[in-house]
Every structure is written in structure tokens, then in C-alpha cells.
Short mmCIF file of N, CA and C in Angstrom, two decimals:
data_model
loop_
_atom_site.label_atom_id
_atom_site.label_comp_id
_atom_site.label_asym_id
_atom_site.label_seq_id
_atom_site.Cartn_x
_atom_site.Cartn_y
_atom_site.Cartn_z
N UNK A 1 107.30 59.46 149.95
CA UNK A 1 106.61 60.69 150.26
C UNK A 1 107.23 61.83 149.45
N UNK A 2 106.40 62.71 148.92
CA UNK A 2 106.85 63.83 148.11
C UNK A 2 107.26 64.99 149.00
N UNK A 3 108.43 65.57 148.69
CA UNK A 3 108.90 66.77 149.39
C UNK A 3 109.27 67.81 148.34
N UNK A 4 108.88 69.05 148.59
CA UNK A 4 109.28 70.18 147.75
C UNK A 4 110.30 70.98 148.55
N UNK A 5 111.49 71.15 147.95
CA UNK A 5 112.60 71.79 148.66
C UNK A 5 113.14 72.93 147.80
N UNK A 6 113.39 74.05 148.42
CA UNK A 6 113.99 75.18 147.71
C UNK A 6 115.46 74.87 147.43
N UNK A 7 115.94 75.35 146.32
CA UNK A 7 117.34 75.15 145.95
C UNK A 7 118.26 75.72 147.03
N UNK A 8 119.29 74.94 147.34
CA UNK A 8 120.31 75.39 148.28
C UNK A 8 121.66 74.84 147.82
N UNK A 9 122.70 75.16 148.55
CA UNK A 9 124.05 74.72 148.14
C UNK A 9 124.19 73.20 148.15
N UNK A 10 123.44 72.51 148.99
CA UNK A 10 123.57 71.06 149.11
C UNK A 10 122.86 70.28 148.01
N UNK A 11 121.79 70.86 147.44
CA UNK A 11 121.02 70.11 146.45
C UNK A 11 121.18 70.63 145.02
N UNK A 12 122.09 71.55 144.79
CA UNK A 12 122.21 72.14 143.46
C UNK A 12 122.62 71.13 142.38
N UNK A 13 123.24 70.04 142.75
CA UNK A 13 123.60 69.00 141.78
C UNK A 13 122.36 68.30 141.20
N UNK A 14 121.19 68.50 141.83
CA UNK A 14 119.96 67.87 141.35
C UNK A 14 119.25 68.68 140.26
N UNK A 15 119.76 69.86 139.96
CA UNK A 15 119.18 70.66 138.88
C UNK A 15 119.23 69.86 137.58
N UNK A 16 118.16 69.89 136.83
CA UNK A 16 118.00 69.24 135.52
C UNK A 16 117.89 67.71 135.57
N UNK A 17 117.90 67.10 136.75
CA UNK A 17 117.77 65.64 136.81
C UNK A 17 116.42 65.16 136.29
N UNK A 18 115.41 66.00 136.37
CA UNK A 18 114.07 65.62 135.91
C UNK A 18 113.82 66.01 134.45
N UNK A 19 114.81 66.60 133.81
CA UNK A 19 114.65 67.03 132.42
C UNK A 19 114.79 65.82 131.49
N UNK A 20 113.65 65.27 131.11
CA UNK A 20 113.62 64.08 130.26
C UNK A 20 112.72 64.33 129.07
N UNK A 21 112.80 63.47 128.08
CA UNK A 21 112.00 63.63 126.87
C UNK A 21 110.51 63.57 127.20
N UNK A 22 109.73 64.14 126.30
CA UNK A 22 108.28 64.14 126.46
C UNK A 22 107.64 63.89 125.10
N UNK A 23 106.39 63.43 125.13
CA UNK A 23 105.70 63.07 123.91
C UNK A 23 105.06 64.29 123.25
N UNK A 24 105.21 64.36 121.94
CA UNK A 24 104.49 65.34 121.13
C UNK A 24 103.37 64.57 120.45
N UNK A 25 102.14 64.82 120.91
CA UNK A 25 100.98 64.08 120.38
C UNK A 25 100.12 64.95 119.47
N UNK A 26 100.41 66.23 119.42
CA UNK A 26 99.61 67.15 118.63
C UNK A 26 99.99 68.57 118.95
N UNK A 27 99.14 69.49 118.55
CA UNK A 27 99.40 70.90 118.81
C UNK A 27 98.09 71.63 119.04
N UNK A 28 98.22 72.84 119.58
CA UNK A 28 97.04 73.69 119.68
C UNK A 28 97.08 74.68 118.52
N UNK A 29 95.89 75.08 118.10
CA UNK A 29 95.74 76.07 117.03
C UNK A 29 94.98 77.25 117.62
N UNK A 30 95.72 78.27 118.10
CA UNK A 30 95.07 79.40 118.77
C UNK A 30 94.38 80.35 117.79
N UNK A 31 93.32 80.98 118.28
CA UNK A 31 92.60 82.01 117.53
C UNK A 31 92.25 83.14 118.49
N UNK A 32 92.33 84.36 118.01
CA UNK A 32 91.96 85.53 118.80
C UNK A 32 90.62 86.04 118.27
N UNK A 33 89.56 85.78 119.03
CA UNK A 33 88.21 86.09 118.59
C UNK A 33 87.50 86.88 119.69
N UNK A 34 86.97 88.02 119.33
CA UNK A 34 86.20 88.83 120.28
C UNK A 34 87.00 89.25 121.49
N UNK A 35 88.29 89.50 121.29
CA UNK A 35 89.13 89.96 122.39
C UNK A 35 89.60 88.86 123.33
N UNK A 36 89.40 87.59 122.95
CA UNK A 36 89.82 86.47 123.79
C UNK A 36 90.52 85.42 122.94
N UNK A 37 91.49 84.77 123.56
CA UNK A 37 92.18 83.66 122.91
C UNK A 37 91.41 82.38 123.16
N UNK A 38 91.23 81.63 122.11
CA UNK A 38 90.68 80.28 122.20
C UNK A 38 91.62 79.38 121.40
N UNK A 39 91.39 78.10 121.46
CA UNK A 39 92.20 77.20 120.65
C UNK A 39 91.47 75.90 120.39
N UNK A 40 91.88 75.28 119.32
CA UNK A 40 91.45 73.93 119.00
C UNK A 40 92.67 73.04 119.07
N UNK A 41 92.44 71.76 119.23
CA UNK A 41 93.54 70.80 119.25
C UNK A 41 93.61 70.06 117.93
N UNK A 42 94.83 69.85 117.47
CA UNK A 42 95.07 68.98 116.32
C UNK A 42 95.91 67.80 116.83
N UNK A 43 95.37 66.61 116.72
CA UNK A 43 96.06 65.41 117.19
C UNK A 43 96.84 64.82 116.01
N UNK A 44 98.11 64.54 116.24
CA UNK A 44 98.96 63.98 115.19
C UNK A 44 98.72 62.47 115.05
N UNK A 45 98.91 61.98 113.86
CA UNK A 45 98.81 60.53 113.63
C UNK A 45 100.10 59.84 114.04
N UNK A 46 101.19 60.60 114.10
CA UNK A 46 102.49 60.04 114.48
C UNK A 46 102.99 60.76 115.73
N UNK A 47 103.11 60.05 116.83
CA UNK A 47 103.63 60.60 118.09
C UNK A 47 105.15 60.50 118.07
N UNK A 48 105.82 61.54 118.56
CA UNK A 48 107.28 61.50 118.65
C UNK A 48 107.74 62.12 119.95
N UNK A 49 108.99 61.89 120.28
CA UNK A 49 109.57 62.42 121.51
C UNK A 49 110.37 63.68 121.22
N UNK A 50 110.35 64.59 122.17
CA UNK A 50 111.13 65.82 122.09
C UNK A 50 111.88 65.96 123.41
N UNK A 51 113.09 66.47 123.33
CA UNK A 51 113.90 66.69 124.53
C UNK A 51 114.49 68.08 124.46
N UNK A 52 114.37 68.81 125.54
CA UNK A 52 115.04 70.11 125.62
C UNK A 52 116.44 69.91 126.17
N UNK A 53 117.41 70.66 125.68
CA UNK A 53 118.74 70.59 126.29
C UNK A 53 118.67 71.11 127.73
N UNK A 54 119.57 70.65 128.57
CA UNK A 54 119.61 71.15 129.94
C UNK A 54 119.93 72.63 129.94
N UNK A 55 119.16 73.37 130.74
CA UNK A 55 119.47 74.78 130.93
C UNK A 55 120.65 74.90 131.88
N UNK A 56 121.42 75.94 131.74
CA UNK A 56 122.53 76.18 132.65
C UNK A 56 122.14 77.33 133.57
N UNK A 57 121.68 76.97 134.73
CA UNK A 57 121.26 77.96 135.72
C UNK A 57 122.45 78.33 136.58
N UNK A 58 122.62 79.61 136.85
CA UNK A 58 123.61 80.05 137.83
C UNK A 58 122.95 79.86 139.20
N UNK A 59 123.17 78.70 139.77
CA UNK A 59 122.46 78.33 141.00
C UNK A 59 122.62 79.36 142.10
N UNK A 60 123.79 79.93 142.22
CA UNK A 60 124.02 80.89 143.30
C UNK A 60 123.21 82.16 143.10
N UNK A 61 122.79 82.41 141.88
CA UNK A 61 121.94 83.57 141.62
C UNK A 61 120.52 83.33 142.12
N UNK A 62 120.13 82.07 142.36
CA UNK A 62 118.79 81.74 142.81
C UNK A 62 118.70 81.47 144.31
N UNK A 63 119.81 81.16 144.93
CA UNK A 63 119.79 80.82 146.36
C UNK A 63 119.63 82.10 147.18
N UNK A 64 118.60 82.08 148.02
CA UNK A 64 118.28 83.20 148.91
C UNK A 64 118.14 84.51 148.15
N UNK A 65 117.51 84.46 147.00
CA UNK A 65 117.25 85.65 146.19
C UNK A 65 115.75 85.92 146.23
N UNK A 66 115.37 87.12 146.64
CA UNK A 66 113.94 87.46 146.76
C UNK A 66 113.25 87.51 145.40
N UNK A 67 114.01 87.68 144.33
CA UNK A 67 113.43 87.85 143.00
C UNK A 67 113.49 86.60 142.13
N UNK A 68 114.10 85.53 142.65
CA UNK A 68 114.23 84.28 141.89
C UNK A 68 114.15 83.11 142.85
N UNK A 69 113.69 81.98 142.33
CA UNK A 69 113.64 80.77 143.16
C UNK A 69 113.62 79.53 142.29
N UNK A 70 114.19 78.47 142.80
CA UNK A 70 114.09 77.15 142.18
C UNK A 70 113.61 76.19 143.27
N UNK A 71 112.58 75.43 142.94
CA UNK A 71 112.08 74.40 143.84
C UNK A 71 112.25 73.05 143.18
N UNK A 72 112.72 72.10 143.97
CA UNK A 72 112.93 70.73 143.51
C UNK A 72 111.95 69.80 144.21
N UNK A 73 111.42 68.86 143.45
CA UNK A 73 110.49 67.87 144.00
C UNK A 73 111.23 66.56 144.19
N UNK A 74 111.13 66.01 145.38
CA UNK A 74 111.80 64.74 145.71
C UNK A 74 110.76 63.70 146.08
N UNK A 75 110.90 62.53 145.48
CA UNK A 75 110.08 61.38 145.81
C UNK A 75 111.03 60.27 146.22
N UNK A 76 110.90 59.81 147.45
CA UNK A 76 111.80 58.80 147.99
C UNK A 76 113.27 59.22 147.84
N UNK A 77 113.54 60.46 148.16
CA UNK A 77 114.90 61.05 148.15
C UNK A 77 115.49 61.22 146.75
N UNK A 78 114.70 60.97 145.70
CA UNK A 78 115.18 61.15 144.34
C UNK A 78 114.50 62.37 143.73
N UNK A 79 115.30 63.24 143.08
CA UNK A 79 114.74 64.44 142.45
C UNK A 79 113.94 64.02 141.22
N UNK A 80 112.63 64.36 141.21
CA UNK A 80 111.75 63.98 140.11
C UNK A 80 111.07 65.18 139.45
N UNK A 81 111.42 66.39 139.89
CA UNK A 81 110.80 67.58 139.29
C UNK A 81 111.48 68.86 139.73
N UNK A 82 111.26 69.88 138.92
CA UNK A 82 111.78 71.21 139.29
C UNK A 82 110.93 72.28 138.64
N UNK A 83 110.93 73.44 139.29
CA UNK A 83 110.30 74.63 138.73
C UNK A 83 111.23 75.81 139.02
N UNK A 84 111.47 76.62 137.99
CA UNK A 84 112.39 77.75 138.08
C UNK A 84 111.58 79.02 137.87
N UNK A 85 111.70 79.95 138.81
CA UNK A 85 110.88 81.16 138.82
C UNK A 85 111.73 82.42 138.88
N UNK A 86 111.18 83.48 138.30
CA UNK A 86 111.80 84.79 138.48
C UNK A 86 110.72 85.85 138.50
N UNK A 87 110.97 86.88 139.27
CA UNK A 87 110.09 88.04 139.30
C UNK A 87 110.34 88.81 138.01
N UNK A 88 109.30 88.95 137.19
CA UNK A 88 109.46 89.60 135.89
C UNK A 88 109.10 91.08 136.00
N UNK A 89 109.51 91.83 135.01
CA UNK A 89 109.32 93.28 134.99
C UNK A 89 107.85 93.68 135.02
N UNK A 90 106.95 92.80 134.57
CA UNK A 90 105.53 93.14 134.46
C UNK A 90 104.68 92.65 135.62
N UNK A 91 105.34 92.38 136.74
CA UNK A 91 104.68 91.98 137.99
C UNK A 91 104.08 90.57 137.95
N UNK A 92 104.61 89.75 137.07
CA UNK A 92 104.28 88.33 137.06
C UNK A 92 105.48 87.54 137.55
N UNK A 93 105.20 86.39 138.12
CA UNK A 93 106.26 85.42 138.37
C UNK A 93 106.36 84.60 137.09
N UNK A 94 107.49 84.69 136.42
CA UNK A 94 107.67 83.97 135.17
C UNK A 94 108.28 82.60 135.47
N UNK A 95 107.59 81.57 135.01
CA UNK A 95 108.08 80.20 135.16
C UNK A 95 109.05 79.96 134.01
N UNK A 96 110.34 79.99 134.33
CA UNK A 96 111.36 79.83 133.31
C UNK A 96 111.48 78.37 132.86
N UNK A 97 111.15 77.46 133.76
CA UNK A 97 111.27 76.04 133.44
C UNK A 97 110.43 75.25 134.43
N UNK A 98 109.82 74.20 133.92
CA UNK A 98 109.17 73.20 134.78
C UNK A 98 109.37 71.86 134.08
N UNK A 99 109.79 70.88 134.83
CA UNK A 99 109.97 69.55 134.25
C UNK A 99 109.72 68.49 135.32
N UNK A 100 109.20 67.37 134.85
CA UNK A 100 108.87 66.25 135.71
C UNK A 100 109.44 64.99 135.06
N UNK A 101 110.05 64.13 135.84
CA UNK A 101 110.58 62.86 135.33
C UNK A 101 109.46 62.05 134.67
N UNK A 102 109.78 61.40 133.58
CA UNK A 102 108.78 60.64 132.81
C UNK A 102 108.00 59.64 133.65
N UNK A 103 108.69 58.91 134.52
CA UNK A 103 108.03 57.82 135.24
C UNK A 103 107.04 58.28 136.30
N UNK A 104 107.00 59.59 136.61
CA UNK A 104 106.05 60.08 137.61
C UNK A 104 105.09 61.12 137.04
N UNK A 105 105.09 61.32 135.74
CA UNK A 105 104.14 62.27 135.14
C UNK A 105 102.72 61.75 135.32
N UNK A 106 101.82 62.70 135.52
CA UNK A 106 100.42 62.34 135.71
C UNK A 106 100.07 61.99 137.14
N UNK A 107 101.01 62.15 138.06
CA UNK A 107 100.76 61.80 139.46
C UNK A 107 100.59 63.04 140.35
N UNK A 108 100.45 64.24 139.74
CA UNK A 108 100.16 65.45 140.50
C UNK A 108 101.37 66.27 140.92
N UNK A 109 102.56 65.82 140.58
CA UNK A 109 103.77 66.54 141.01
C UNK A 109 103.87 67.91 140.32
N UNK A 110 103.53 67.95 139.04
CA UNK A 110 103.53 69.23 138.33
C UNK A 110 102.56 70.22 138.94
N UNK A 111 101.38 69.74 139.30
CA UNK A 111 100.37 70.59 139.94
C UNK A 111 100.89 71.13 141.26
N UNK A 112 101.54 70.30 142.04
CA UNK A 112 102.09 70.73 143.33
C UNK A 112 103.18 71.79 143.11
N UNK A 113 104.01 71.61 142.09
CA UNK A 113 105.04 72.62 141.80
C UNK A 113 104.42 73.94 141.34
N UNK A 114 103.36 73.89 140.53
CA UNK A 114 102.68 75.12 140.13
C UNK A 114 102.04 75.79 141.34
N UNK A 115 101.48 75.00 142.25
CA UNK A 115 100.92 75.58 143.49
C UNK A 115 102.02 76.24 144.32
N UNK A 116 103.22 75.66 144.34
CA UNK A 116 104.35 76.27 145.05
C UNK A 116 104.73 77.58 144.38
N UNK A 117 104.73 77.60 143.04
CA UNK A 117 105.02 78.84 142.31
C UNK A 117 103.97 79.90 142.60
N UNK A 118 102.73 79.48 142.67
CA UNK A 118 101.62 80.39 142.99
C UNK A 118 101.85 81.02 144.37
N UNK A 119 102.17 80.19 145.36
CA UNK A 119 102.41 80.69 146.72
C UNK A 119 103.61 81.64 146.74
N UNK A 120 104.69 81.29 146.04
CA UNK A 120 105.88 82.15 146.00
C UNK A 120 105.54 83.50 145.38
N UNK A 121 104.78 83.49 144.29
CA UNK A 121 104.41 84.74 143.61
C UNK A 121 103.55 85.61 144.51
N UNK A 122 102.60 85.00 145.22
CA UNK A 122 101.75 85.78 146.12
C UNK A 122 102.56 86.37 147.27
N UNK A 123 103.46 85.55 147.83
CA UNK A 123 104.32 86.04 148.93
C UNK A 123 105.22 87.18 148.46
N UNK A 124 105.59 87.17 147.19
CA UNK A 124 106.47 88.18 146.62
C UNK A 124 105.67 89.42 146.19
N UNK A 125 104.35 89.36 146.27
CA UNK A 125 103.51 90.50 145.93
C UNK A 125 103.25 90.67 144.44
N UNK A 126 103.32 89.56 143.70
CA UNK A 126 103.12 89.64 142.26
C UNK A 126 101.65 89.41 141.90
N UNK A 127 101.30 89.71 140.66
CA UNK A 127 99.91 89.69 140.22
C UNK A 127 99.47 88.38 139.59
N UNK A 128 100.41 87.46 139.34
CA UNK A 128 100.05 86.20 138.73
C UNK A 128 101.27 85.46 138.25
N UNK A 129 101.01 84.40 137.50
CA UNK A 129 102.06 83.56 136.93
C UNK A 129 102.04 83.69 135.41
N UNK A 130 103.20 83.52 134.79
CA UNK A 130 103.29 83.53 133.33
C UNK A 130 104.33 82.50 132.91
N UNK A 131 104.19 82.00 131.69
CA UNK A 131 105.17 81.07 131.13
C UNK A 131 104.98 81.02 129.63
N UNK A 132 105.91 80.36 128.97
CA UNK A 132 105.84 80.19 127.52
C UNK A 132 106.12 78.74 127.19
N UNK A 133 105.36 78.22 126.24
CA UNK A 133 105.63 76.90 125.69
C UNK A 133 105.31 76.94 124.20
N UNK A 134 105.53 75.83 123.54
CA UNK A 134 105.31 75.78 122.10
C UNK A 134 103.94 75.18 121.79
N UNK A 135 103.42 75.55 120.63
CA UNK A 135 102.10 75.07 120.22
C UNK A 135 102.05 73.56 120.07
N UNK A 136 103.20 72.93 119.76
CA UNK A 136 103.19 71.48 119.57
C UNK A 136 103.41 70.69 120.87
N UNK A 137 103.52 71.37 121.98
CA UNK A 137 103.61 70.70 123.27
C UNK A 137 102.19 70.61 123.85
N UNK A 138 101.36 69.85 123.18
CA UNK A 138 99.94 69.78 123.52
C UNK A 138 99.70 69.31 124.95
N UNK A 139 100.45 68.32 125.40
CA UNK A 139 100.25 67.83 126.77
C UNK A 139 100.54 68.92 127.80
N UNK A 140 101.57 69.73 127.56
CA UNK A 140 101.87 70.84 128.47
C UNK A 140 100.75 71.88 128.40
N UNK A 141 100.29 72.20 127.21
CA UNK A 141 99.20 73.18 127.07
C UNK A 141 97.96 72.73 127.82
N UNK A 142 97.62 71.45 127.70
CA UNK A 142 96.48 70.92 128.46
C UNK A 142 96.70 71.07 129.96
N UNK A 143 97.92 70.78 130.40
CA UNK A 143 98.25 70.89 131.83
C UNK A 143 98.09 72.33 132.31
N UNK A 144 98.61 73.30 131.56
CA UNK A 144 98.51 74.70 131.99
C UNK A 144 97.06 75.15 132.05
N UNK A 145 96.27 74.76 131.06
CA UNK A 145 94.85 75.11 131.08
C UNK A 145 94.16 74.50 132.31
N UNK A 146 94.50 73.26 132.63
CA UNK A 146 93.94 72.58 133.81
C UNK A 146 94.32 73.30 135.11
N UNK A 147 95.50 73.91 135.13
CA UNK A 147 95.98 74.64 136.32
C UNK A 147 95.42 76.06 136.40
N UNK A 148 94.58 76.45 135.46
CA UNK A 148 93.94 77.77 135.52
C UNK A 148 94.62 78.84 134.69
N UNK A 149 95.57 78.46 133.84
CA UNK A 149 96.22 79.42 132.97
C UNK A 149 95.35 79.65 131.73
N UNK A 150 95.49 80.83 131.13
CA UNK A 150 94.83 81.17 129.87
C UNK A 150 95.86 81.74 128.92
N UNK A 151 95.65 81.56 127.65
CA UNK A 151 96.55 82.14 126.66
C UNK A 151 96.42 83.66 126.72
N UNK A 152 97.57 84.32 126.76
CA UNK A 152 97.59 85.78 126.77
C UNK A 152 98.26 86.35 125.54
N UNK A 153 99.05 85.53 124.85
CA UNK A 153 99.74 86.02 123.65
C UNK A 153 100.26 84.84 122.85
N UNK A 154 100.46 85.09 121.57
CA UNK A 154 101.01 84.11 120.65
C UNK A 154 102.09 84.83 119.84
N UNK A 155 103.24 84.18 119.69
CA UNK A 155 104.34 84.78 118.94
C UNK A 155 104.75 83.79 117.84
N UNK A 156 104.49 84.15 116.60
CA UNK A 156 104.80 83.27 115.47
C UNK A 156 106.24 83.41 114.99
N UNK A 157 106.98 84.37 115.52
CA UNK A 157 108.33 84.63 115.03
C UNK A 157 109.44 84.21 116.00
N UNK A 158 109.12 83.85 117.21
CA UNK A 158 110.13 83.61 118.25
C UNK A 158 111.13 82.54 117.85
N UNK A 159 110.69 81.49 117.18
CA UNK A 159 111.56 80.37 116.84
C UNK A 159 111.99 80.35 115.37
N UNK A 160 111.67 81.39 114.61
CA UNK A 160 111.94 81.42 113.17
C UNK A 160 113.41 81.24 112.79
N UNK A 161 114.34 81.63 113.63
CA UNK A 161 115.76 81.55 113.28
C UNK A 161 116.40 80.20 113.58
N UNK A 162 115.60 79.25 114.07
CA UNK A 162 116.10 77.90 114.32
C UNK A 162 115.96 77.05 113.06
N UNK A 163 116.61 75.91 113.07
CA UNK A 163 116.49 74.96 111.95
C UNK A 163 115.16 74.24 112.03
N UNK A 164 114.79 73.59 110.93
CA UNK A 164 113.58 72.75 110.93
C UNK A 164 113.79 71.57 111.85
N UNK A 165 112.83 71.10 112.54
CA UNK A 165 111.44 71.52 112.53
C UNK A 165 111.12 72.63 113.53
N UNK A 166 112.10 73.04 114.33
CA UNK A 166 111.84 73.99 115.41
C UNK A 166 111.42 75.36 114.91
N UNK A 167 111.84 75.75 113.72
CA UNK A 167 111.50 77.07 113.20
C UNK A 167 110.00 77.20 112.92
N UNK A 168 109.29 76.08 112.84
CA UNK A 168 107.85 76.11 112.57
C UNK A 168 107.01 76.18 113.85
N UNK A 169 107.65 76.11 115.00
CA UNK A 169 106.91 76.14 116.25
C UNK A 169 106.43 77.55 116.56
N UNK A 170 105.30 77.63 117.23
CA UNK A 170 104.71 78.91 117.63
C UNK A 170 104.79 79.00 119.15
N UNK A 171 105.23 80.14 119.64
CA UNK A 171 105.33 80.35 121.09
C UNK A 171 103.96 80.76 121.63
N UNK A 172 103.54 80.06 122.66
CA UNK A 172 102.27 80.34 123.33
C UNK A 172 102.60 80.84 124.73
N UNK A 173 102.13 82.04 125.06
CA UNK A 173 102.35 82.62 126.39
C UNK A 173 101.08 82.45 127.20
N UNK A 174 101.23 81.78 128.34
CA UNK A 174 100.13 81.46 129.24
C UNK A 174 100.22 82.32 130.49
N UNK A 175 99.06 82.74 131.02
CA UNK A 175 99.00 83.58 132.21
C UNK A 175 97.94 83.06 133.17
N UNK A 176 98.27 83.18 134.44
CA UNK A 176 97.30 82.87 135.51
C UNK A 176 97.24 84.11 136.40
N UNK A 177 96.11 84.80 136.36
CA UNK A 177 95.94 86.03 137.12
C UNK A 177 95.39 85.72 138.50
N UNK A 178 95.86 86.47 139.49
CA UNK A 178 95.39 86.25 140.85
C UNK A 178 94.11 87.00 141.18
N UNK A 179 93.81 88.07 140.45
CA UNK A 179 92.58 88.82 140.79
C UNK A 179 91.66 88.94 139.61
#
């Protein structure tokens, strides 16, 4: 049975346990036309894996903090997902991180975590959700669109100071408005 639990002193060792590699199958190609963002998909002929390094969260900064929260997803007592949130300056709940263990992807756990983020943001009096991902994380982009997010901005310079191939990635900012 799936349980969503807020971060506390007892479960802080479970942070990043769900941070595993993911497939890069293609990218989105955003366009700003008529005041709206649209995109096309480019599917790669060669699929590869990408892994983000573990983030170092100051867990005590998130425990019982009205402006920040971390929720962990447990399946059969094993941590299989997490979502990290903060109240941002622009009245959005910014999703700093979301990850799901490889063996349970596609089973709705990510959707449940986004719904938890949605509820937290509404309870906190915020206007919506926001997050950032890269153009080549096509599976994540599809997931955010499915959850009701829309592209609100594109930043072609955010990753320019990294080494190849990361310097070629484009940052895509997704938003889900409540009204």
C-alpha cells in the first residue's frame, strides 16, 4: 500500500533513496507563438540514461516549516519517491525536486506526489505550482503536461557554463495555475 509521509526526524535518512537514473528518449522543441508556448517532440534514435547527483537538503530546514516541505512516498515500507517544495517569492510553490524509483515509474506515484504538492500549495495560499526541467528530459515534460502544467518560460543560458553535453541543455519552466 502506498503512503505519503511528510519529512520528519525519523525518516530523513530516506531522502534521495528514489533518485535513480532515467531514460533520455528525446527532447521538446519549444516555440513562442501568438503569446503562447507550444512545443514539438524530437525522438532520439539512441536512448541513454541520465542521473542527477543527490541534492543535499538541510532536512531540519524543511521539518515543520510553513514555507517548505518534503514528502516521501512509501510502498511496502520502502521509500520509492519524493517531492521537495518551497514557497517561492512569486506566490508559486516551487517543486525543487521530484523523483520516483525506476521500478515503480508509470504506476501513478508521481501523480500522487504532484497532487500532494497541489494540496500543500493551496493550503499555504499560493497561486499555483512551478518547476524547471531540461528540454531533453522528454518523459518528464510529458508527465508535467499530463498533470496540467504549461510552459511559462524557456532559458537557453541557464546551463551554458557546464561541460558538454550539459551546456547544450535548455531549461524549461513549467507552471500549473490554480485559477
